[in-house]
């Protein structure tokens, strides 16, 4: 049996995309932060809705959390108008304009089309806001988190500038190691919690919350003292933290992160930036929030797959996989890596997929430029192999499927399925052995990549 290797890069990315889970260990008395791992026996493509900063700020303000006043804008002209409105409302203040993409590290990113540096800028007046907005809107912001492809900026957030005396970090999140909610904080804010953990693990504080007993003002005050609040600011911060917990519960959040959680020169305590994630399982009772989902910020293949009830996660390799059952899918990915290959997706069609859903799955794979080969690995128990075969045939006819197919079909109606595929004239390689099929997939992908590097045209007949 193949041992599933958790250290593999694609597994880490897969698990990150399945949901936000952070475990905290205190080996040798120090807190460290690491990404959580999903059990191999319960792997599902779980996504958690993430909304833009300006929407998160609006939600917090509507729940009486002290935040920056600001407006969203989708054109340079609207940004100028909102900047004027904000200065008229708040006085002659400096302004901050922030590119709205679903990624961290915006301040040190750059825009791909015009090389404009930084997704966060301080402006003195509405004219400067309009100028900066024109360089952000409609362009692609690249950060450490987005990778080279970046994310398109369609909205900017214009807010008042604060003069900060002290920045802190606060987050509520679901913690699998304790099967509950954890409050995480640090007296060092402004940078990511991972960076804080590396630089100074002792600066991170954690408090487990028993959801049955709730979160008291006494606990909130104790935590605020740990992260350095004193005097009047301690009273204010205590109330804010207690209310943030109520928001976390009320809106079915999986993550509520305030960074920085700031103390200003004039003694105010403010949430200067916010990141909120919401449990997809709660969509039925958080409909207003889920209507704010920005599909343009999500992976196009994953969005398309979701329309057809397909469990799809995009990865970074060059071998596409279509498998039924999460366990078999994970084993398939590991086999590919074992043979020095690299999967470009996780695709579980499940046990009840229809012919049309199989067709749509292959259409998505066919549109993926990274995919050089498609490995179809089906164990026909509930899922009938002949349905898979008919879906393959339909997809190849409808889309001029142009990628080599390595197919393993075992189980219900496998002989009928193979006969259908052979009679269709579709060029494919049949393998009964899963390990051999993985080897051939990797070899085929390597051949195609090598040929492309030396500018040689190849065809498979």
Short mmCIF file of C-alpha atoms in Angstrom, two decimals:
data_model
loop_
_atom_site.label_atom_id
_atom_site.label_comp_id
_atom_site.label_asym_id
_atom_site.label_seq_id
_atom_site.Cartn_x
_atom_site.Cartn_y
_atom_site.Cartn_z
CA UNK A 1 0.00 0.00 0.00
CA UNK A 2 1.22 3.48 -0.82
CA UNK A 3 1.83 5.70 2.21
CA UNK A 4 0.22 9.13 1.72
CA UNK A 5 3.05 11.64 2.16
CA UNK A 6 1.86 14.75 3.91
CA UNK A 7 4.99 16.71 3.16
CA UNK A 8 4.21 16.79 -0.55
CA UNK A 9 3.63 20.34 -1.79
CA UNK A 10 0.44 19.63 -3.66
CA UNK A 11 -1.11 18.01 -0.59
CA UNK A 12 -0.35 21.13 1.44
CA UNK A 13 -2.00 23.32 -1.17
CA UNK A 14 -4.95 20.96 -1.43
CA UNK A 15 -5.54 21.01 2.30
CA UNK A 16 -5.21 24.78 2.49
CA UNK A 17 -7.92 25.10 -0.12
CA UNK A 18 -10.18 22.74 1.82
CA UNK A 19 -10.57 25.16 4.65
CA UNK A 20 -8.81 27.28 7.22
CA UNK A 21 -7.43 25.14 9.99
CA UNK A 22 -4.56 26.20 12.18
CA UNK A 23 -3.09 24.06 14.91
CA UNK A 24 -1.02 25.48 17.72
CA UNK A 25 1.64 23.50 19.54
CA UNK A 26 3.61 24.56 22.59
CA UNK A 27 6.57 22.21 22.44
CA UNK A 28 9.33 23.41 24.77
CA UNK A 29 7.04 26.08 26.14
CA UNK A 30 6.79 28.11 22.94
CA UNK A 31 3.81 28.62 20.69
CA UNK A 32 4.30 27.85 17.04
CA UNK A 33 1.81 28.05 14.22
CA UNK A 34 1.44 25.45 11.51
CA UNK A 35 -1.09 24.62 8.86
CA UNK A 36 -3.55 21.96 9.90
CA UNK A 37 -3.84 18.58 8.17
CA UNK A 38 -7.07 16.95 7.20
CA UNK A 39 -7.52 13.28 7.96
CA UNK A 40 -7.13 11.06 4.89
CA UNK A 41 -10.33 9.32 5.88
CA UNK A 42 -12.44 12.49 5.74
CA UNK A 43 -11.13 14.47 2.80
CA UNK A 44 -13.70 16.75 1.19
CA UNK A 45 -13.21 19.85 -0.90
CA UNK A 46 -14.47 22.27 1.75
CA UNK A 47 -14.39 25.92 0.83
CA UNK A 48 -14.95 28.83 3.15
CA UNK A 49 -16.33 32.06 1.76
CA UNK A 50 -13.94 34.99 1.98
CA UNK A 51 -15.21 38.53 1.40
CA UNK A 52 -13.37 41.74 0.59
CA UNK A 53 -11.95 43.98 3.29
CA UNK A 54 -14.47 46.78 2.73
CA UNK A 55 -17.35 44.33 3.16
CA UNK A 56 -15.78 42.94 6.33
CA UNK A 57 -15.33 46.46 7.69
CA UNK A 58 -18.94 47.31 6.88
CA UNK A 59 -20.17 44.20 8.69
CA UNK A 60 -18.12 45.07 11.77
CA UNK A 61 -19.26 48.71 11.76
CA UNK A 62 -22.89 47.60 11.49
CA UNK A 63 -22.28 45.60 14.66
CA UNK A 64 -20.84 48.60 16.55
CA UNK A 65 -17.18 47.62 16.22
CA UNK A 66 -14.91 50.70 15.94
CA UNK A 67 -13.40 50.68 12.44
CA UNK A 68 -12.12 53.10 9.85
CA UNK A 69 -14.76 55.13 8.04
CA UNK A 70 -14.56 54.59 4.31
CA UNK A 71 -16.19 53.93 0.97
CA UNK A 72 -15.71 51.47 -1.87
CA UNK A 73 -15.34 52.66 -5.47
CA UNK A 74 -15.19 50.88 -8.82
CA UNK A 75 -14.00 53.74 -11.07
CA UNK A 76 -11.37 56.50 -10.63
CA UNK A 77 -14.14 59.11 -10.84
CA UNK A 78 -16.16 57.40 -8.13
CA UNK A 79 -13.02 57.12 -5.99
CA UNK A 80 -12.47 60.89 -6.29
CA UNK A 81 -16.10 61.55 -5.38
CA UNK A 82 -15.96 59.25 -2.33
CA UNK A 83 -12.68 60.81 -1.19
CA UNK A 84 -14.26 64.28 -1.27
CA UNK A 85 -17.28 62.98 0.61
CA UNK A 86 -15.06 61.39 3.27
CA UNK A 87 -13.00 64.55 3.78
CA UNK A 88 -16.14 66.67 4.01
CA UNK A 89 -17.46 64.28 6.63
CA UNK A 90 -14.30 63.79 8.70
CA UNK A 91 -12.46 67.06 8.12
CA UNK A 92 -9.19 67.77 6.33
CA UNK A 93 -7.68 64.32 6.87
CA UNK A 94 -5.19 62.18 5.00
CA UNK A 95 -6.72 59.23 3.18
CA UNK A 96 -5.70 55.64 2.54
CA UNK A 97 -6.63 53.87 -0.70
CA UNK A 98 -6.48 50.07 -0.72
CA UNK A 99 -6.78 47.69 -3.66
CA UNK A 100 -9.50 45.13 -2.93
CA UNK A 101 -8.38 41.62 -3.81
CA UNK A 102 -8.76 38.44 -1.78
CA UNK A 103 -5.11 38.12 -0.82
CA UNK A 104 -2.70 39.30 1.83
CA UNK A 105 0.52 41.20 1.23
CA UNK A 106 -1.15 43.89 -0.87
CA UNK A 107 1.01 46.71 0.46
CA UNK A 108 4.21 45.24 -0.96
CA UNK A 109 2.70 43.87 -4.17
CA UNK A 110 2.82 45.33 -7.67
CA UNK A 111 0.44 45.69 -10.60
CA UNK A 112 1.39 43.50 -13.51
CA UNK A 113 0.20 45.71 -16.37
CA UNK A 114 1.87 48.99 -15.37
CA UNK A 115 4.43 47.97 -12.71
CA UNK A 116 2.74 50.32 -10.23
CA UNK A 117 4.08 49.38 -6.80
CA UNK A 118 1.92 48.79 -3.76
CA UNK A 119 -1.75 48.00 -3.29
CA UNK A 120 -2.03 50.41 -0.34
CA UNK A 121 -1.24 54.14 -0.63
CA UNK A 122 -1.62 57.26 1.51
CA UNK A 123 -3.13 60.25 -0.31
CA UNK A 124 -3.56 63.87 0.78
CA UNK A 125 -6.57 64.76 -1.34
CA UNK A 126 -9.19 63.47 -3.78
CA UNK A 127 -7.03 64.28 -6.83
CA UNK A 128 -4.30 61.93 -5.60
CA UNK A 129 -6.93 59.29 -4.81
CA UNK A 130 -8.25 59.46 -8.38
CA UNK A 131 -4.74 59.17 -9.82
CA UNK A 132 -3.85 56.15 -7.69
CA UNK A 133 -7.22 54.50 -8.35
CA UNK A 134 -6.65 54.79 -12.11
CA UNK A 135 -3.44 52.78 -11.70
CA UNK A 136 -5.12 50.09 -9.59
CA UNK A 137 -8.58 49.51 -11.06
CA UNK A 138 -8.77 47.00 -13.87
CA UNK A 139 -5.19 45.87 -13.32
CA UNK A 140 -3.73 42.72 -11.79
CA UNK A 141 -2.13 42.93 -8.35
CA UNK A 142 0.62 40.39 -7.71
CA UNK A 143 1.51 39.53 -4.12
CA UNK A 144 3.43 36.74 -2.40
CA UNK A 145 0.15 34.96 -1.78
CA UNK A 146 -1.32 35.27 -5.28
CA UNK A 147 1.70 33.96 -7.16
CA UNK A 148 2.71 35.32 -10.56
CA UNK A 149 -0.83 35.18 -11.96
CA UNK A 150 -2.05 37.79 -9.44
CA UNK A 151 -5.66 38.87 -8.93
CA UNK A 152 -7.65 41.53 -10.79
CA UNK A 153 -8.48 44.66 -8.79
CA UNK A 154 -12.06 45.71 -9.56
CA UNK A 155 -12.69 47.77 -6.41
CA UNK A 156 -10.74 50.15 -4.19
CA UNK A 157 -11.47 51.09 -0.58
CA UNK A 158 -10.91 54.72 0.46
CA UNK A 159 -10.74 55.27 4.22
CA UNK A 160 -9.45 57.72 6.78
CA UNK A 161 -5.82 57.53 7.85
CA UNK A 162 -5.04 56.91 11.51
CA UNK A 163 -1.89 57.73 13.44
CA UNK A 164 -1.10 54.51 15.24
CA UNK A 165 0.66 54.29 18.58
CA UNK A 166 0.62 50.50 18.79
CA UNK A 167 -0.39 47.66 16.46
CA UNK A 168 -1.61 44.30 17.75
CA UNK A 169 -2.99 41.10 16.22
CA UNK A 170 -6.26 39.38 17.18
CA UNK A 171 -8.10 36.46 15.56
CA UNK A 172 -10.89 34.04 16.38
CA UNK A 173 -10.76 30.78 14.45
CA UNK A 174 -11.87 27.19 14.46
CA UNK A 175 -9.11 24.99 15.84
CA UNK A 176 -9.19 21.30 15.00
CA UNK A 177 -6.68 20.36 17.68
CA UNK A 178 -9.12 21.48 20.39
CA UNK A 179 -12.36 20.89 18.45
CA UNK A 180 -13.51 24.38 19.27
CA UNK A 181 -12.91 28.10 18.91
CA UNK A 182 -9.55 29.59 19.76
CA UNK A 183 -8.65 33.22 20.36
CA UNK A 184 -5.21 34.03 19.05
CA UNK A 185 -3.39 37.31 19.66
CA UNK A 186 -0.11 39.12 19.85
CA UNK A 187 1.27 42.45 21.00
CA UNK A 188 3.07 42.49 17.64
CA UNK A 189 0.62 43.34 14.85
CA UNK A 190 0.84 44.53 11.27
CA UNK A 191 2.57 41.43 9.92
CA UNK A 192 1.21 37.92 9.37
CA UNK A 193 0.86 35.57 12.31
CA UNK A 194 3.23 33.13 10.58
CA UNK A 195 5.94 35.82 10.50
CA UNK A 196 5.32 36.70 14.14
CA UNK A 197 5.59 33.01 15.04
CA UNK A 198 8.97 32.72 13.32
CA UNK A 199 10.43 35.92 14.74
CA UNK A 200 9.11 35.74 18.30
CA UNK A 201 7.01 32.69 19.28
CA UNK A 202 6.68 34.01 22.85
CA UNK A 203 4.72 37.00 21.53
CA UNK A 204 1.79 34.78 20.51
CA UNK A 205 -0.96 34.14 23.03
CA UNK A 206 -3.75 31.60 22.78
CA UNK A 207 -7.00 31.07 24.65
CA UNK A 208 -9.27 28.08 24.04
CA UNK A 209 -12.97 28.88 24.26
CA UNK A 210 -15.55 26.35 25.41
CA UNK A 211 -18.48 26.97 23.08
CA UNK A 212 -20.88 25.49 25.63
CA UNK A 213 -19.85 27.92 28.37
CA UNK A 214 -19.26 30.86 26.04
CA UNK A 215 -16.75 33.69 26.29
CA UNK A 216 -17.01 36.03 29.27
CA UNK A 217 -15.93 39.65 29.66
CA UNK A 218 -13.48 38.42 32.28
CA UNK A 219 -11.81 36.17 29.73
CA UNK A 220 -11.76 39.00 27.19
CA UNK A 221 -10.11 41.32 29.72
CA UNK A 222 -7.54 38.70 30.72
CA UNK A 223 -6.60 38.20 27.07
CA UNK A 224 -6.35 41.94 26.37
CA UNK A 225 -3.97 42.29 29.32
CA UNK A 226 -1.80 39.52 27.86
CA UNK A 227 -1.40 41.39 24.58
CA UNK A 228 -0.46 44.61 26.33
CA UNK A 229 -3.55 46.79 26.77
CA UNK A 230 -3.64 49.00 29.87
CA UNK A 231 -5.76 51.69 31.53
CA UNK A 232 -8.71 53.08 29.57
CA UNK A 233 -7.65 51.31 26.37
CA UNK A 234 -7.92 48.00 28.25
CA UNK A 235 -11.61 48.65 28.96
CA UNK A 236 -12.29 49.57 25.33
CA UNK A 237 -10.37 46.59 23.93
CA UNK A 238 -12.19 44.22 26.30
CA UNK A 239 -15.57 45.32 24.97
CA UNK A 240 -14.37 45.06 21.35
CA UNK A 241 -12.97 41.54 21.79
CA UNK A 242 -16.15 40.36 23.53
CA UNK A 243 -18.27 41.74 20.68
CA UNK A 244 -16.01 40.20 18.04
CA UNK A 245 -16.68 36.78 19.57
CA UNK A 246 -20.43 37.39 19.30
CA UNK A 247 -20.00 38.32 15.63
CA UNK A 248 -17.90 35.20 15.02
CA UNK A 249 -20.73 33.04 16.36
CA UNK A 250 -23.66 35.01 14.92
CA UNK A 251 -22.38 34.96 11.35
CA UNK A 252 -20.99 31.39 11.30
CA UNK A 253 -17.40 32.52 10.80
CA UNK A 254 -14.50 30.13 10.45
CA UNK A 255 -12.01 32.99 10.77
CA UNK A 256 -12.29 36.54 12.08
CA UNK A 257 -8.89 38.22 11.91
CA UNK A 258 -8.10 41.82 12.89
CA UNK A 259 -4.64 42.90 11.80
CA UNK A 260 -3.74 45.44 12.90
CA UNK A 261 -5.85 45.80 16.02
CA UNK A 262 -4.64 49.31 16.70
CA UNK A 263 -4.29 51.79 19.51
CA UNK A 264 -4.21 55.37 18.18
CA UNK A 265 -2.33 58.40 19.46
CA UNK A 266 -5.60 59.90 20.72
CA UNK A 267 -6.50 56.81 22.78
CA UNK A 268 -8.92 55.03 20.46
CA UNK A 269 -8.90 51.27 19.84
CA UNK A 270 -9.71 50.45 16.22
CA UNK A 271 -9.93 47.54 13.81
CA UNK A 272 -7.88 48.92 10.92
CA UNK A 273 -8.13 45.84 8.70
CA UNK A 274 -10.33 42.77 8.85
CA UNK A 275 -10.47 39.36 7.25
CA UNK A 276 -13.62 37.28 7.64
CA UNK A 277 -14.25 33.76 6.37
CA UNK A 278 -17.64 32.03 6.63
CA UNK A 279 -18.68 28.38 6.77
CA UNK A 280 -20.18 27.33 3.43
CA UNK A 281 -22.50 24.95 5.29
CA UNK A 282 -24.21 28.00 6.79
CA UNK A 283 -25.07 29.60 3.45
CA UNK A 284 -28.78 28.86 3.96
CA UNK A 285 -28.89 31.16 7.02
CA UNK A 286 -26.30 33.73 5.91
CA UNK A 287 -27.76 34.44 2.48
CA UNK A 288 -27.04 38.17 2.54
CA UNK A 289 -23.36 37.57 3.20
CA UNK A 290 -23.04 34.85 0.58
CA UNK A 291 -24.55 37.16 -2.02
CA UNK A 292 -21.36 39.22 -1.60
CA UNK A 293 -19.17 36.39 -2.92
CA UNK A 294 -16.79 37.69 -5.61
CA UNK A 295 -16.40 34.82 -8.06
CA UNK A 296 -13.90 36.83 -10.12
CA UNK A 297 -11.42 36.38 -7.25
CA UNK A 298 -11.79 32.60 -7.17
CA UNK A 299 -10.23 29.95 -9.38
CA UNK A 300 -12.28 29.84 -12.59
CA UNK A 301 -12.02 26.05 -12.89
CA UNK A 302 -13.23 25.53 -9.32
CA UNK A 303 -16.13 27.94 -9.85
CA UNK A 304 -17.17 26.13 -13.03
CA UNK A 305 -16.85 22.70 -11.40
CA UNK A 306 -19.05 23.74 -8.50
CA UNK A 307 -21.90 24.46 -10.94
CA UNK A 308 -21.96 20.73 -11.76
CA UNK A 309 -21.49 19.40 -8.20
CA UNK A 310 -17.91 18.36 -8.90
CA UNK A 311 -15.31 18.35 -6.12
CA UNK A 312 -12.44 20.17 -7.82
CA UNK A 313 -9.28 21.82 -6.50
CA UNK A 314 -6.72 23.37 -8.80
CA UNK A 315 -3.07 22.41 -8.20
CA UNK A 316 0.24 23.41 -9.80
CA UNK A 317 1.34 20.37 -11.84
CA UNK A 318 0.79 19.10 -15.39
CA UNK A 319 -1.16 15.83 -14.97
CA UNK A 320 -4.94 16.13 -14.77
CA UNK A 321 -6.81 13.52 -12.75
CA UNK A 322 -10.44 12.44 -12.74
CA UNK A 323 -11.24 9.97 -9.98
CA UNK A 324 -14.29 8.78 -8.05
CA UNK A 325 -13.98 8.86 -4.28
CA UNK A 326 -11.74 11.14 -2.20
CA UNK A 327 -9.63 8.27 -0.83
CA UNK A 328 -8.85 6.92 -4.29
CA UNK A 329 -8.21 10.47 -5.50
CA UNK A 330 -5.65 11.10 -2.76
CA UNK A 331 -3.95 7.78 -3.44
CA UNK A 332 -3.88 8.60 -7.16
CA UNK A 333 -2.21 11.95 -6.51
CA UNK A 334 0.35 10.31 -4.25
CA UNK A 335 1.17 7.67 -6.85
CA UNK A 336 1.81 10.38 -9.41
CA UNK A 337 4.17 12.17 -7.03
CA UNK A 338 5.81 8.85 -6.11
CA UNK A 339 6.80 8.51 -9.77
CA UNK A 340 8.14 12.09 -9.83
CA UNK A 341 5.08 13.55 -11.51
CA UNK A 342 2.97 16.53 -10.50
CA UNK A 343 -0.87 16.66 -10.50
CA UNK A 344 -2.59 19.81 -11.74
CA UNK A 345 -5.91 19.13 -10.03
CA UNK A 346 -7.89 17.14 -7.51
CA UNK A 347 -11.16 16.04 -9.14
CA UNK A 348 -13.55 13.68 -7.37
CA UNK A 349 -16.70 13.00 -9.41
CA UNK A 350 -18.21 11.01 -6.55
CA UNK A 351 -20.40 7.93 -6.76
CA UNK A 352 -23.48 9.43 -8.36
CA UNK A 353 -22.10 11.43 -11.27
CA UNK A 354 -24.15 11.57 -14.45
CA UNK A 355 -22.93 11.33 -18.02
CA UNK A 356 -23.32 15.10 -18.37
CA UNK A 357 -21.30 15.78 -15.21
CA UNK A 358 -18.48 13.57 -16.50
CA UNK A 359 -18.58 15.47 -19.78
CA UNK A 360 -18.37 18.81 -17.97
CA UNK A 361 -15.49 17.55 -15.83
CA UNK A 362 -13.47 16.69 -18.93
CA UNK A 363 -14.35 20.03 -20.53
CA UNK A 364 -12.84 21.78 -17.51
CA UNK A 365 -9.71 19.64 -17.79
CA UNK A 366 -9.47 20.31 -21.52
CA UNK A 367 -9.49 24.07 -20.90
CA UNK A 368 -6.66 23.80 -18.38
CA UNK A 369 -3.49 24.86 -20.20
CA UNK A 370 -1.32 23.34 -17.46
CA UNK A 371 -2.73 19.85 -18.06
CA UNK A 372 -0.65 17.87 -20.56
CA UNK A 373 -2.15 14.45 -19.80
CA UNK A 374 -5.42 13.22 -18.28
CA UNK A 375 -5.36 10.21 -15.96
CA UNK A 376 -8.85 8.76 -15.39
CA UNK A 377 -8.93 6.33 -12.47
CA UNK A 378 -12.34 4.80 -11.69
CA UNK A 379 -13.30 2.10 -9.21
CA UNK A 380 -16.82 1.17 -10.22
CA UNK A 381 -18.82 0.39 -7.12
CA UNK A 382 -21.71 2.81 -6.95
CA UNK A 383 -20.29 4.62 -9.98
CA UNK A 384 -20.83 2.57 -13.16
CA UNK A 385 -17.89 2.45 -15.55
CA UNK A 386 -20.12 2.65 -18.63
CA UNK A 387 -21.46 6.04 -17.50
CA UNK A 388 -17.88 7.26 -17.24
CA UNK A 389 -17.16 5.91 -20.72
CA UNK A 390 -20.18 7.64 -22.26
CA UNK A 391 -19.20 10.90 -20.60
CA UNK A 392 -15.66 10.59 -21.99
CA UNK A 393 -16.97 9.91 -25.50
CA UNK A 394 -19.38 12.85 -25.36
CA UNK A 395 -16.70 15.21 -24.06
CA UNK A 396 -14.23 14.18 -26.76
CA UNK A 397 -16.81 14.76 -29.47
CA UNK A 398 -18.14 18.04 -28.06
CA UNK A 399 -14.81 19.69 -27.23
CA UNK A 400 -12.21 18.13 -29.55
CA UNK A 401 -10.43 16.84 -26.44
CA UNK A 402 -6.75 17.29 -27.18
CA UNK A 403 -4.92 15.66 -24.29
CA UNK A 404 -3.65 12.06 -24.11
CA UNK A 405 -5.94 9.87 -22.00
CA UNK A 406 -4.67 7.16 -19.66
CA UNK A 407 -7.70 5.24 -18.42
CA UNK A 408 -8.12 2.69 -15.63
CA UNK A 409 -11.63 1.31 -15.17
CA UNK A 410 -12.29 -1.40 -12.60
CA UNK A 411 -15.65 -2.65 -11.33
CA UNK A 412 -19.27 -2.37 -12.43
CA UNK A 413 -19.69 -2.65 -16.24
CA UNK A 414 -15.96 -2.25 -16.87
CA UNK A 415 -15.99 -4.55 -19.92
CA UNK A 416 -18.91 -2.68 -21.46
CA UNK A 417 -17.14 0.62 -20.78
CA UNK A 418 -13.90 -0.49 -22.42
CA UNK A 419 -15.80 -1.79 -25.44
CA UNK A 420 -17.62 1.54 -25.81
CA UNK A 421 -14.36 3.46 -25.71
CA UNK A 422 -12.61 1.18 -28.22
CA UNK A 423 -15.53 1.38 -30.64
CA UNK A 424 -15.63 5.18 -30.37
CA UNK A 425 -12.20 5.53 -31.95
CA UNK A 426 -10.93 7.74 -29.12
CA UNK A 427 -7.17 7.53 -28.71
CA UNK A 428 -6.45 6.35 -25.19
CA UNK A 429 -4.23 4.00 -23.21
CA UNK A 430 -5.97 1.37 -21.05
CA UNK A 431 -4.32 0.13 -17.85
CA UNK A 432 -5.71 -2.33 -15.33
CA UNK A 433 -2.90 -1.70 -12.85
CA UNK A 434 -3.20 1.63 -11.04
CA UNK A 435 0.54 1.91 -10.43
CA UNK A 436 1.36 1.28 -14.10
CA UNK A 437 -1.26 3.84 -15.13
CA UNK A 438 0.37 6.45 -12.89
CA UNK A 439 3.80 5.64 -14.33
CA UNK A 440 2.53 6.02 -17.88
CA UNK A 441 0.81 9.31 -17.05
CA UNK A 442 4.05 10.73 -15.68
CA UNK A 443 6.07 9.43 -18.63
CA UNK A 444 3.60 10.89 -21.14
CA UNK A 445 3.62 14.28 -19.42
CA UNK A 446 7.43 14.29 -19.41
CA UNK A 447 7.54 13.50 -23.14
CA UNK A 448 5.19 16.39 -23.94
CA UNK A 449 7.07 18.84 -21.71
CA UNK A 450 10.44 17.81 -23.17
CA UNK A 451 9.18 18.17 -26.73
CA UNK A 452 7.80 21.63 -25.98
CA UNK A 453 11.15 22.77 -24.55
CA UNK A 454 13.00 21.87 -27.76
CA UNK A 455 10.17 23.12 -30.01
CA UNK A 456 9.30 19.69 -31.42
CA UNK A 457 5.73 18.98 -32.54
CA UNK A 458 4.42 15.58 -31.49
CA UNK A 459 1.15 13.76 -32.14
CA UNK A 460 -0.33 10.68 -30.46
CA UNK A 461 -1.95 8.11 -32.73
#
